[in-house]
XYZ file of C-alpha atoms in Angstrom:
717
model
C -88.833 69.835 -56.091
C -85.446 69.108 -55.781
C -84.220 65.521 -54.565
C -82.064 65.923 -51.644
C -78.849 63.748 -51.677
C -77.642 61.764 -48.938
C -74.460 63.076 -47.270
C -70.970 61.951 -48.438
C -69.152 59.672 -45.853
C -67.796 61.864 -43.107
C -69.936 64.846 -43.901
C -72.686 65.756 -42.010
C -76.193 65.414 -43.097
C -79.169 67.813 -43.599
C -79.309 71.372 -44.092
C -77.789 72.182 -40.909
C -74.990 69.428 -41.362
C -74.114 71.474 -44.693
C -74.238 75.056 -43.153
C -73.133 75.840 -39.871
C -74.149 78.828 -37.966
C -71.166 81.109 -37.329
C -69.722 80.697 -33.990
C -71.768 77.749 -33.421
C -69.273 74.691 -32.122
C -70.373 71.296 -30.760
C -70.425 71.287 -26.897
C -68.964 68.488 -25.247
C -71.205 67.000 -22.261
C -71.049 68.089 -18.891
C -68.015 66.122 -16.904
C -70.559 64.647 -14.364
C -72.804 63.125 -16.775
C -73.440 59.400 -16.226
C -72.826 57.178 -19.225
C -76.664 56.080 -18.711
C -77.598 59.992 -19.634
C -75.342 59.948 -22.670
C -76.852 56.829 -23.623
C -80.291 58.374 -23.759
C -79.338 61.334 -25.324
C -78.117 59.233 -28.128
C -81.286 57.017 -28.181
C -83.239 60.367 -28.632
C -81.973 60.914 -31.958
C -78.773 62.760 -31.211
C -80.911 65.392 -29.100
C -78.879 66.651 -25.992
C -80.528 68.257 -23.111
C -79.843 71.432 -21.502
C -77.773 71.681 -18.370
C -81.151 73.035 -17.039
C -82.678 69.914 -18.189
C -84.903 71.131 -21.095
C -84.629 70.574 -24.671
C -81.972 72.265 -26.368
C -81.170 72.867 -29.891
C -79.453 69.909 -31.626
C -75.913 69.783 -31.951
C -74.625 68.592 -35.431
C -73.091 65.094 -35.364
C -70.253 63.508 -37.281
C -71.340 61.178 -39.861
C -70.509 57.372 -39.272
C -68.763 55.716 -41.993
C -70.776 53.134 -43.921
C -70.823 49.868 -42.194
C -69.190 46.881 -44.008
C -71.879 44.801 -42.570
C -75.712 44.909 -44.232
C -78.522 46.456 -42.257
C -80.573 44.287 -40.170
C -83.882 43.816 -41.706
C -87.025 45.904 -40.259
C -84.561 48.565 -38.967
C -84.807 52.135 -40.191
C -81.561 51.845 -41.929
C -82.813 48.855 -43.755
C -86.365 50.978 -44.813
C -84.338 53.802 -46.423
C -85.400 57.241 -46.967
C -88.582 56.571 -48.721
C -90.173 54.517 -45.852
C -89.295 57.176 -43.387
C -91.164 59.992 -45.136
C -90.002 63.276 -46.866
C -88.139 64.356 -43.730
C -86.098 61.563 -43.303
C -85.363 61.580 -47.179
C -84.571 65.189 -46.727
C -82.048 64.689 -43.865
C -81.056 61.099 -43.323
C -80.257 60.070 -39.544
C -76.795 60.627 -38.498
C -74.987 57.313 -37.845
C -75.034 56.123 -34.162
C -71.488 56.387 -32.757
C -69.815 53.407 -31.267
C -70.208 52.916 -27.465
C -67.622 54.145 -25.367
C -66.184 56.763 -28.284
C -66.451 60.126 -28.311
C -66.681 60.747 -31.921
C -67.160 58.566 -34.866
C -64.664 56.133 -36.063
C -64.084 55.021 -39.396
C -65.749 51.505 -40.075
C -63.726 48.423 -39.921
C -62.724 46.731 -43.137
C -64.011 43.326 -44.034
C -61.756 40.476 -42.215
C -60.432 39.057 -45.400
C -59.049 42.657 -46.036
C -57.745 43.761 -42.919
C -54.117 44.446 -42.352
C -52.397 41.780 -39.548
C -51.151 43.575 -36.369
C -48.586 41.791 -34.039
C -49.550 42.178 -30.523
C -47.094 43.957 -27.821
C -44.507 41.025 -26.789
C -43.281 42.975 -23.645
C -45.818 41.936 -21.034
C -45.458 38.073 -22.113
C -41.548 38.873 -21.757
C -42.239 40.311 -18.180
C -44.259 37.335 -17.349
C -41.850 34.546 -18.581
C -38.905 36.385 -16.430
C -41.109 36.475 -13.371
C -41.906 32.706 -13.927
C -38.143 31.810 -14.106
C -37.421 34.162 -11.213
C -39.736 31.886 -9.062
C -38.309 28.763 -10.229
C -34.818 29.937 -9.220
C -36.082 31.109 -5.845
C -37.395 27.413 -5.296
C -34.149 26.059 -6.460
C -31.896 28.212 -4.380
C -34.076 27.668 -1.115
C -33.992 24.043 -1.313
C -29.998 23.668 -1.968
C -29.912 25.927 1.372
C -31.992 23.770 2.912
C -29.969 20.810 2.178
C -26.774 22.140 2.471
C -27.072 24.228 5.319
C -30.129 23.505 7.443
C -30.761 19.861 6.968
C -26.994 19.053 6.105
C -26.370 17.377 9.384
C -29.578 14.928 8.991
C -28.833 13.959 5.306
C -25.003 13.300 6.309
C -26.364 10.769 8.618
C -28.813 9.190 6.236
C -26.000 8.729 3.435
C -23.157 7.338 5.911
C -25.484 4.233 6.060
C -25.477 3.569 2.343
C -22.424 5.068 0.972
C -19.474 3.715 -1.152
C -16.414 2.115 0.827
C -13.079 1.866 -0.832
C -11.519 -1.222 -0.024
C -7.713 -1.973 -0.955
C -6.951 -5.126 -2.671
C -3.130 -6.397 -1.719
C -1.246 -7.674 -4.458
C -0.190 -11.176 -4.227
C 3.606 -11.423 -3.094
C 6.017 -12.989 -5.425
C 7.789 -16.474 -4.408
C 11.449 -17.251 -3.691
C 12.552 -20.410 -4.916
C 15.627 -22.210 -5.050
C 17.679 -22.852 -8.272
C 15.278 -25.980 -9.289
C 12.221 -24.264 -8.530
C 11.654 -25.781 -5.190
C 9.344 -23.055 -3.021
C 11.417 -21.444 -0.069
C 9.342 -18.820 0.664
C 5.353 -18.397 -0.755
C 1.950 -17.306 0.001
C -1.242 -19.063 0.811
C -4.687 -18.106 1.010
C -5.571 -15.862 4.326
C -8.158 -13.162 5.364
C -7.602 -9.853 7.083
C -10.272 -9.540 9.374
C -11.932 -5.809 9.120
C -15.010 -3.839 10.624
C -16.777 -0.629 10.056
C -16.895 1.033 13.234
C -19.887 3.241 12.229
C -22.127 0.360 12.385
C -21.072 -0.513 16.008
C -22.620 2.830 17.173
C -25.606 2.623 19.278
C -28.019 4.238 16.665
C -26.761 1.566 14.132
C -26.228 -1.463 16.380
C -29.385 -0.885 18.364
C -27.468 -1.543 21.701
C -25.072 0.757 23.606
C -22.450 -1.893 24.104
C -22.024 -3.353 20.499
C -18.169 -2.778 20.564
C -17.541 -4.611 23.868
C -20.037 -7.703 22.962
C -18.197 -7.745 19.475
C -14.750 -7.908 20.934
C -15.641 -10.565 23.746
C -16.670 -12.835 20.483
C -14.005 -12.057 18.264
C -10.864 -12.122 20.727
C -10.846 -15.908 21.142
C -10.905 -16.380 17.140
C -8.991 -13.940 15.754
C -6.185 -14.040 19.026
C -6.464 -9.839 19.627
C -7.039 -9.148 23.274
C -10.810 -7.917 23.600
C -9.256 -4.058 24.893
C -7.469 -3.710 21.694
C -10.557 -4.824 19.299
C -13.233 -2.558 21.526
C -11.047 0.199 21.143
C -10.951 -0.150 17.504
C -14.578 -0.839 17.106
C -15.302 2.382 18.972
C -14.072 4.871 16.348
C -17.540 5.956 14.472
C -15.270 8.304 12.450
C -13.781 5.806 10.443
C -15.702 3.382 7.900
C -12.606 0.759 7.898
C -10.226 -0.622 10.578
C -8.058 -3.315 10.586
C -8.954 -5.884 13.425
C -6.556 -8.755 12.573
C -4.183 -9.466 9.871
C -3.654 -12.942 7.527
C -5.826 -15.287 9.727
C -6.640 -18.636 8.672
C -9.879 -19.487 6.367
C -10.959 -21.637 9.382
C -10.823 -18.538 11.626
C -13.091 -16.500 9.146
C -15.559 -19.215 9.008
C -15.911 -19.512 12.452
C -16.686 -15.495 12.376
C -19.182 -16.067 9.621
C -20.694 -18.850 11.797
C -21.291 -16.647 14.492
C -22.721 -13.650 12.371
C -25.040 -16.550 11.223
C -26.265 -17.436 14.672
C -26.718 -13.757 15.892
C -28.559 -13.038 12.822
C -32.244 -13.254 14.595
C -30.874 -12.316 18.140
C -32.727 -9.833 20.422
C -30.711 -6.828 20.468
C -29.323 -6.847 17.016
C -26.369 -8.733 15.528
C -23.289 -6.965 16.993
C -21.046 -8.760 14.321
C -22.905 -7.203 11.582
C -20.234 -4.623 10.719
C -17.545 -7.388 10.706
C -16.128 -8.262 7.314
C -12.986 -10.040 5.672
C -10.729 -8.977 3.221
C -8.942 -12.030 1.119
C -5.159 -11.479 1.765
C -2.009 -13.910 1.189
C 0.082 -14.827 4.029
C 3.842 -15.273 3.486
C 4.545 -18.677 4.374
C 8.137 -20.456 4.628
C 7.651 -24.507 3.772
C 11.098 -25.345 4.995
C 10.901 -23.491 8.390
C 14.459 -22.382 9.418
C 16.131 -23.395 5.935
C 17.831 -20.244 4.721
C 16.090 -18.150 7.336
C 19.174 -15.658 7.185
C 19.118 -15.445 3.620
C 15.464 -15.362 3.000
C 14.460 -13.237 6.304
C 10.851 -12.522 7.078
C 7.896 -10.099 6.421
C 6.618 -8.501 9.232
C 2.835 -7.803 10.140
C 2.782 -4.710 7.648
C 3.245 -7.007 4.808
C 6.754 -5.787 4.287
C 10.034 -7.227 4.405
C 11.900 -7.480 7.671
C 15.152 -8.683 6.969
C 17.102 -10.769 4.101
C 15.941 -10.763 0.735
C 12.327 -10.264 1.457
C 13.567 -6.532 2.743
C 16.168 -6.098 -0.045
C 13.739 -6.989 -2.911
C 10.784 -5.688 -1.152
C 9.605 -3.428 -4.154
C 10.027 -6.788 -6.990
C 8.359 -9.095 -4.691
C 5.496 -7.089 -3.287
C 3.927 -5.847 -6.458
C 1.171 -2.991 -6.561
C -1.804 -3.279 -4.574
C -4.975 -2.416 -6.446
C -8.395 -1.116 -4.856
C -11.982 -2.003 -5.080
C -15.005 0.614 -4.503
C -18.636 -0.540 -3.873
C -21.652 0.313 -2.098
C -22.915 -0.827 1.328
C -26.220 -0.794 2.760
C -26.680 -1.426 6.443
C -23.278 -3.162 6.536
C -23.913 -5.451 3.525
C -22.445 -4.874 0.376
C -24.826 -4.099 -2.461
C -24.219 -6.333 -5.653
C -23.560 -4.439 -8.850
C -24.299 -1.054 -7.400
C -21.574 0.788 -9.270
C -18.659 -1.402 -8.032
C -15.316 -0.049 -9.350
C -12.044 -2.354 -9.134
C -8.529 -1.453 -10.180
C -6.960 -4.771 -10.256
C -3.808 -5.595 -8.190
C -0.296 -6.369 -9.910
C 1.346 -9.689 -8.281
C 4.952 -9.416 -7.440
C 7.730 -11.152 -8.979
C 9.115 -14.744 -8.498
C 12.625 -14.577 -7.689
C 14.800 -17.796 -8.249
C 17.702 -18.102 -6.009
C 20.881 -19.637 -6.665
C 20.945 -21.634 -3.387
C 20.107 -25.592 -3.833
C 17.645 -26.707 -1.178
C 19.343 -29.938 -0.602
C 22.774 -28.466 -0.112
C 21.467 -25.700 2.229
C 19.693 -28.341 4.366
C 22.993 -30.621 4.644
C 25.035 -27.372 5.249
C 22.733 -26.263 8.250
C 22.281 -29.524 9.517
C 26.121 -30.129 9.790
C 27.010 -26.285 11.288
C 23.897 -27.080 13.837
C 25.141 -30.144 15.346
C 28.692 -28.727 15.633
C 27.934 -25.826 17.227
C 25.856 -27.501 19.680
C 28.445 -29.850 20.096
C 31.332 -27.246 20.836
C 29.024 -25.092 22.949
C 30.055 -22.084 20.629
C 27.956 -18.837 20.171
C 27.734 -19.490 16.531
C 28.570 -20.783 13.319
C 28.118 -20.530 9.501
C 28.792 -22.799 6.316
C 29.072 -21.490 2.673
C 29.171 -23.477 -0.227
C 29.868 -21.593 -3.570
C 30.211 -22.677 -7.184
C 33.795 -21.603 -7.947
C 33.262 -21.111 -11.751
C 30.317 -18.901 -11.163
C 30.303 -17.505 -8.178
C 26.953 -18.785 -7.256
C 26.076 -19.248 -3.460
C 24.626 -22.617 -3.237
C 24.310 -22.738 0.658
C 24.425 -20.199 3.172
C 23.654 -21.465 6.577
C 23.676 -20.645 10.221
C 23.358 -21.717 13.564
C 21.467 -21.045 15.628
C 18.849 -19.705 13.078
C 15.337 -18.962 13.441
C 11.715 -19.859 11.777
C 10.748 -16.919 9.897
C 6.960 -18.425 10.250
C 7.279 -17.281 13.895
C 9.829 -14.775 14.077
C 8.474 -12.804 16.910
C 9.303 -15.440 19.298
C 13.116 -15.589 17.848
C 16.059 -13.902 19.807
C 16.203 -10.614 17.991
C 19.961 -11.120 17.624
C 19.526 -14.477 15.856
C 17.202 -12.465 13.262
C 20.110 -11.511 10.856
C 22.657 -13.016 8.798
C 25.953 -13.544 10.315
C 27.738 -15.090 7.697
C 27.763 -11.397 6.498
C 27.217 -9.481 9.384
C 29.676 -10.972 11.851
C 33.409 -9.100 11.240
C 36.139 -11.501 12.697
C 39.683 -11.714 12.424
C 40.106 -14.769 9.637
C 43.564 -16.004 11.116
C 45.648 -18.558 9.090
C 43.259 -19.108 6.274
C 44.402 -15.262 5.202
C 48.167 -16.477 4.878
C 46.694 -17.987 1.270
C 46.523 -14.484 0.224
C 49.965 -13.603 1.569
C 51.282 -16.626 -0.379
C 49.504 -15.401 -3.523
C 51.413 -12.016 -3.298
C 54.791 -13.726 -2.598
C 54.463 -16.063 -5.695
C 53.109 -13.269 -8.159
C 55.523 -10.820 -7.046
C 58.614 -13.410 -7.924
C 59.655 -13.356 -4.441
C 59.774 -16.941 -3.441
C 58.317 -20.353 -5.081
C 56.633 -23.312 -3.549
C 60.179 -24.914 -2.925
C 62.159 -21.850 -1.576
C 63.669 -22.626 1.826
C 62.833 -20.968 4.740
C 64.261 -21.617 8.307
C 61.447 -20.771 11.037
C 62.747 -20.277 14.638
C 60.531 -20.939 17.836
C 60.299 -17.256 18.138
C 60.597 -14.024 16.126
C 61.094 -10.499 17.200
C 59.893 -7.517 15.361
C 59.169 -4.215 16.346
C 58.348 -4.388 20.032
C 56.813 -7.820 20.340
C 57.682 -11.344 20.127
C 56.114 -13.438 17.702
C 55.425 -17.312 17.683
C 53.368 -20.315 16.144
C 50.385 -21.937 17.817
C 52.946 -24.526 19.190
C 56.205 -24.315 20.432
C 58.957 -26.389 18.308
C 62.457 -26.264 17.340
C 63.813 -24.709 14.530
C 61.985 -25.689 11.629
C 63.289 -25.798 7.915
C 60.354 -25.767 5.751
C 59.627 -24.940 2.301
C 57.338 -21.996 1.129
C 54.522 -25.042 0.528
C 55.619 -26.365 3.980
C 55.136 -23.006 5.870
C 51.534 -22.998 4.440
C 50.892 -26.779 5.262
C 51.926 -26.538 8.730
C 50.478 -23.117 9.312
C 53.646 -21.249 10.496
C 52.677 -17.429 11.499
C 56.827 -16.944 11.739
C 57.565 -18.561 8.319
C 54.507 -16.251 6.771
C 56.003 -13.131 8.437
C 59.597 -13.721 6.816
C 58.452 -14.036 3.398
C 55.737 -11.258 3.489
C 58.951 -8.857 4.508
C 60.545 -9.658 1.211
C 57.782 -8.393 -0.724
C 59.255 -5.035 -0.658
C 62.537 -3.086 -0.468
C 61.632 -2.266 2.886
C 58.655 -2.728 5.529
C 56.789 0.080 4.291
C 56.813 -1.049 0.616
C 56.136 -4.509 1.537
C 52.895 -3.165 3.585
C 51.630 -1.701 0.432
C 52.231 -4.492 -2.067
C 50.184 -6.907 0.326
C 47.660 -4.274 0.924
C 47.022 -4.022 -3.005
C 46.554 -8.082 -3.203
C 44.130 -7.995 0.029
C 42.057 -5.465 -1.805
C 42.288 -7.464 -5.124
C 40.841 -10.486 -3.183
C 38.095 -8.080 -2.021
C 38.946 -7.541 1.464
C 37.502 -4.166 2.876
C 34.860 -4.298 0.432
C 31.277 -5.644 0.268
C 30.968 -8.898 -1.441
C 28.278 -7.760 -3.958
C 25.545 -9.948 -2.986
C 23.188 -7.092 -1.502
C 21.983 -8.444 1.614
C 21.167 -5.816 4.347
C 23.706 -5.448 7.316
C 26.623 -6.998 5.347
C 29.918 -5.739 6.873
C 32.634 -4.993 4.537
C 35.533 -5.898 7.375
C 38.254 -3.733 8.279
C 41.321 -3.146 6.413
C 43.361 -0.015 7.103
C 45.393 1.536 4.824
C 49.349 0.482 4.696
C 50.390 4.064 6.253
C 47.977 3.506 9.254
C 49.633 -0.282 9.958
C 51.069 0.167 13.494
C 54.044 -1.719 14.269
C 52.268 -4.961 15.243
C 49.747 -5.027 12.372
C 52.536 -4.667 9.585
C 53.949 -8.067 11.017
C 50.139 -9.831 12.050
C 48.175 -8.870 9.106
C 50.405 -11.343 6.900
C 48.962 -14.111 8.823
C 45.598 -13.028 9.417
C 45.120 -10.820 12.560
C 44.791 -6.904 12.617
C 42.342 -7.162 10.046
C 38.452 -8.668 9.828
C 36.351 -10.116 6.749
C 32.932 -11.687 7.019
C 32.591 -15.511 6.154
C 31.507 -14.829 2.299
C 34.622 -13.073 1.650
C 36.930 -15.314 2.977
C 34.962 -18.032 1.058
C 35.682 -15.899 -2.191
C 39.157 -15.978 -1.474
C 39.513 -19.367 -2.069
C 36.962 -19.699 -5.141
C 39.507 -17.074 -6.727
C 42.433 -19.532 -6.443
C 40.216 -22.684 -7.434
C 39.013 -20.412 -10.683
C 42.762 -20.114 -11.799
C 43.101 -16.625 -10.140
C 39.782 -14.817 -11.412
C 37.600 -13.585 -8.737
C 33.796 -13.656 -9.561
C 31.606 -11.690 -7.723
C 29.531 -13.596 -5.498
C 25.829 -14.064 -6.355
C 22.703 -15.017 -4.749
C 20.071 -14.163 -7.482
C 19.635 -16.306 -10.641
C 16.840 -14.240 -12.226
C 13.010 -13.477 -11.507
C 9.893 -14.071 -13.572
C 7.421 -11.372 -13.882
C 3.310 -11.143 -13.732
C 3.806 -11.795 -17.910
C 5.535 -15.206 -16.956
C 8.895 -14.070 -18.851
C 12.335 -15.345 -17.036
C 14.773 -12.439 -16.786
C 18.397 -13.563 -15.736
C 20.220 -11.635 -13.120
C 23.066 -9.578 -14.447
C 26.524 -11.337 -15.514
C 28.652 -11.201 -12.078
C 31.748 -8.995 -12.324
C 34.775 -10.597 -12.679
C 38.340 -9.294 -11.866
C 41.827 -11.131 -12.452
C 43.757 -11.237 -9.384
C 46.724 -13.360 -9.982
C 47.923 -15.415 -13.025
C 46.721 -19.083 -13.621
C 49.639 -20.679 -13.216
C 50.293 -19.402 -9.897
C 46.817 -20.050 -8.810
C 47.414 -23.648 -9.678
C 50.646 -23.910 -7.723
C 48.607 -22.502 -4.681
C 46.235 -25.222 -5.071
C 48.970 -27.623 -5.020
C 50.125 -26.024 -1.925
C 46.542 -26.281 -0.289
C 46.486 -30.014 -1.126
C 49.477 -30.600 1.021
C 47.293 -28.888 4.161
C 44.990 -31.817 3.873
C 47.128 -34.686 1.858
C 50.174 -34.378 3.871
C 50.288 -35.975 7.202
C 52.344 -33.215 8.548
C 49.436 -30.766 7.377
C 46.607 -29.335 9.831
C 43.524 -30.273 7.432
C 43.668 -34.020 7.590
C 40.392 -34.432 8.714
C 38.873 -32.690 5.838
C 40.050 -35.573 3.437
C 37.287 -37.016 1.008
C 37.961 -40.543 -0.306
C 37.996 -40.351 -4.066
C 38.422 -36.748 -4.399
C 41.468 -34.498 -4.241
C 40.960 -31.881 -1.667
C 42.550 -28.329 -1.373
C 42.115 -26.317 1.971
C 43.496 -24.329 5.023
C 42.928 -24.383 8.550
C 42.459 -21.189 10.605
C 42.465 -20.679 14.580
C 42.595 -16.953 15.314
C 42.112 -15.145 18.630
C 38.502 -13.637 18.880
C 37.457 -10.128 19.673
C 34.668 -10.214 21.538
C 31.669 -7.629 20.193
C 30.617 -6.502 23.220
C 33.822 -5.857 25.297
C 36.188 -5.394 22.152
C 38.614 -7.137 23.814
C 40.288 -10.587 22.563
C 38.289 -13.484 24.180
C 38.083 -17.304 23.059
C 38.977 -18.090 19.214
C 37.335 -17.977 15.770
C 37.888 -21.690 14.505
C 37.459 -22.050 10.580
C 38.549 -24.340 7.605
C 38.170 -23.502 4.070
C 38.634 -25.422 0.957
C 37.485 -26.417 -2.663
C 37.240 -29.902 -4.446
C 38.261 -31.728 -6.855
C 41.359 -30.019 -6.631
C 42.622 -30.584 -9.817
C 39.341 -29.622 -11.724
C 37.546 -27.294 -8.888
C 33.838 -27.099 -8.753
C 32.923 -26.169 -5.162
C 34.316 -24.083 -2.174
C 32.864 -24.824 1.044
C 33.763 -22.509 4.134
C 32.943 -23.435 7.806
C 33.423 -20.830 10.569
C 32.513 -21.106 14.265
C 32.545 -18.620 16.766
C 33.957 -19.282 20.420
C 33.784 -22.779 20.927
C 33.981 -23.706 24.587
C 33.608 -27.582 24.543
C 36.391 -29.999 23.242
C 38.829 -28.706 20.821
C 39.009 -25.172 19.534
C 41.387 -25.861 16.563
C 39.906 -25.286 13.200
C 41.161 -28.315 11.832
C 39.555 -30.399 14.367
C 36.086 -28.915 14.824
C 35.504 -27.544 11.367
C 37.616 -30.136 9.001
C 34.813 -32.885 9.976
C 32.100 -29.967 9.011
C 33.810 -29.166 5.852
C 34.066 -32.700 4.745
C 30.467 -33.647 5.318
C 28.962 -30.960 3.371
C 31.750 -30.938 0.714
C 31.043 -34.795 0.113
C 27.069 -34.317 0.038
C 27.446 -31.498 -2.565
C 29.694 -33.559 -4.953
C 27.373 -36.412 -4.729
C 24.253 -34.015 -5.069
C 25.672 -32.008 -8.378
C 27.099 -35.792 -9.674
C 30.581 -34.653 -9.857
C 32.683 -37.420 -10.390
C 35.561 -38.452 -8.166
C 39.192 -37.616 -9.281
C 40.644 -41.085 -8.731
C 44.065 -40.249 -8.565
C 46.175 -38.897 -6.049
C 48.491 -35.701 -6.265
C 52.209 -36.100 -5.893
C 52.834 -34.705 -2.584
C 55.069 -31.350 -2.767
C 57.820 -31.571 -0.019
C 57.208 -29.768 3.292
C 60.595 -29.916 4.863
C 64.119 -29.818 3.596
C 67.053 -30.917 5.159
C 69.542 -28.144 6.093
C 73.171 -28.422 4.772
C 76.429 -28.358 6.515
C 77.015 -24.721 7.982
């Protein structure tokens, strides 16, 4: 009896499995057969029913791979061939295929020996991409909602809580005199501002908030109700200026009003009113030196004088502060950003406050007494060119310039162009001496009248023929004597004109003085080729040309300084935010005449004041030697352009032997009392010069000058 071997893995078992009938092949199950029927066929030992439902021949099945798992106890596989009898031993049962498989599959390897197999990544990537796309769609949709659909609503909400930028004005620099006394300074003040958005009906809770607020604020800030209401009714703006530079007391009243309305029915209509600290320009001495200082307008800019010229240096650089506000209140610490302001420079002038006061007081009194249009006094240091005083009358108060006469807001000492008259004779005499045409004692015969060109010239008074020295011509202020010596400057009249013109220019006539104040006139001095028949004879004694008062003052300071002209100056220096003082540039110096001739002219000018025949005796100062010159010129009316009235003047320096100061006095159109310069300006000169010498502690001369002859006795024939 031959023992049957079990089939090899993958080989069909039994005799039928080892030998297949030719032409036979496995028959697949019908397409319509259900899974239950297939399972029943497998449970019946692998037999399949025929299409007619009867039992058919068994089809061979592929052998199943040995399972890696041990057979369960009690199962036919666990009993083995012996337990199932000879038939089972001869043909082992075919392995049962796995459910859902058309055929057999090799058994799985044990878990520890199976190779790792990576899962497919594409599904997961598709899932992540879809998730990201959905997130982006959500974000885009939200942005569209915020920026397009609900943009206006969110903007309205943000308008209540937002950052507001507030300017921080820089402190304006002070202007002081030469001793540090403040002539223009700043004090604490407040700009009253408002946020118009907070006055809208939605924010204020009342439809008439601008009108109610304007009614409350108007009497406090001094602005009419209509103007305030209009400013508060501009909801497109978040900042308006209601009133500038109000006092701390005014702001306190507004704060008290806001506090009293805090719990009022209908809301606090002043909740949107604020204050911004802003310095206010004040002038402690009132109208003192107003023509020099000028004023600062309501926009915080210089409107005249040095305030205008030095605007950039005085004003500094504004800063700004950005802070958050909510419901009209500043949110403390909520991202506040600040750019500090840079204060302006402090400017030190050459003016002396005390001397300025003396000059202004003296000229104001004389203008009132003479019922004149105006007058001005200038005090200049002869050695340095520094202007110690520049006063004019009538003046104005820069603290309240809005109420001043517009014609008085300037500086007439620099802006008025007038014919200097006899004070101009000093330049003619300087040219005569410098050119060697004559000396102080040259004898000159002066008739009562003198015909030149198409005119007859005469002196200011009728007189018999005078026999004068050159010194006497200047002392008695003779027009005819001046014409006579001026004609001798050149070989002919044309050359004489050119020589005189050259000296006038060297003295600064026809050019601005250099102090740099706005509106200064350079005067009128035509080219010598353009001098008409009258001008070539009138210009030597001061008519036919025009000057300003500082130009004339500088002429006398040049003679007092030994013939060297020092450009006038008003500024000594400035102190910046770093506290460092920077002196002003040194003034320009120009030699005009020799020192010898300057001293001769000084002696001749002493005769005008000290000699009994001089025209300036009222300018004498006890203890001091004084050199000076009177002037009385026909005045050109600036409105009509015709001669009308007179320009009266006196200019001089002291001590004459060691000059320190020059003082000039000019009065325009005096209509009461005398109009002669020696009579009305001589006393003003004396008062101002005497005060100035004592203020600067200039010692008296103590000696009298030897008088130079004024006249000579003609010889026989």
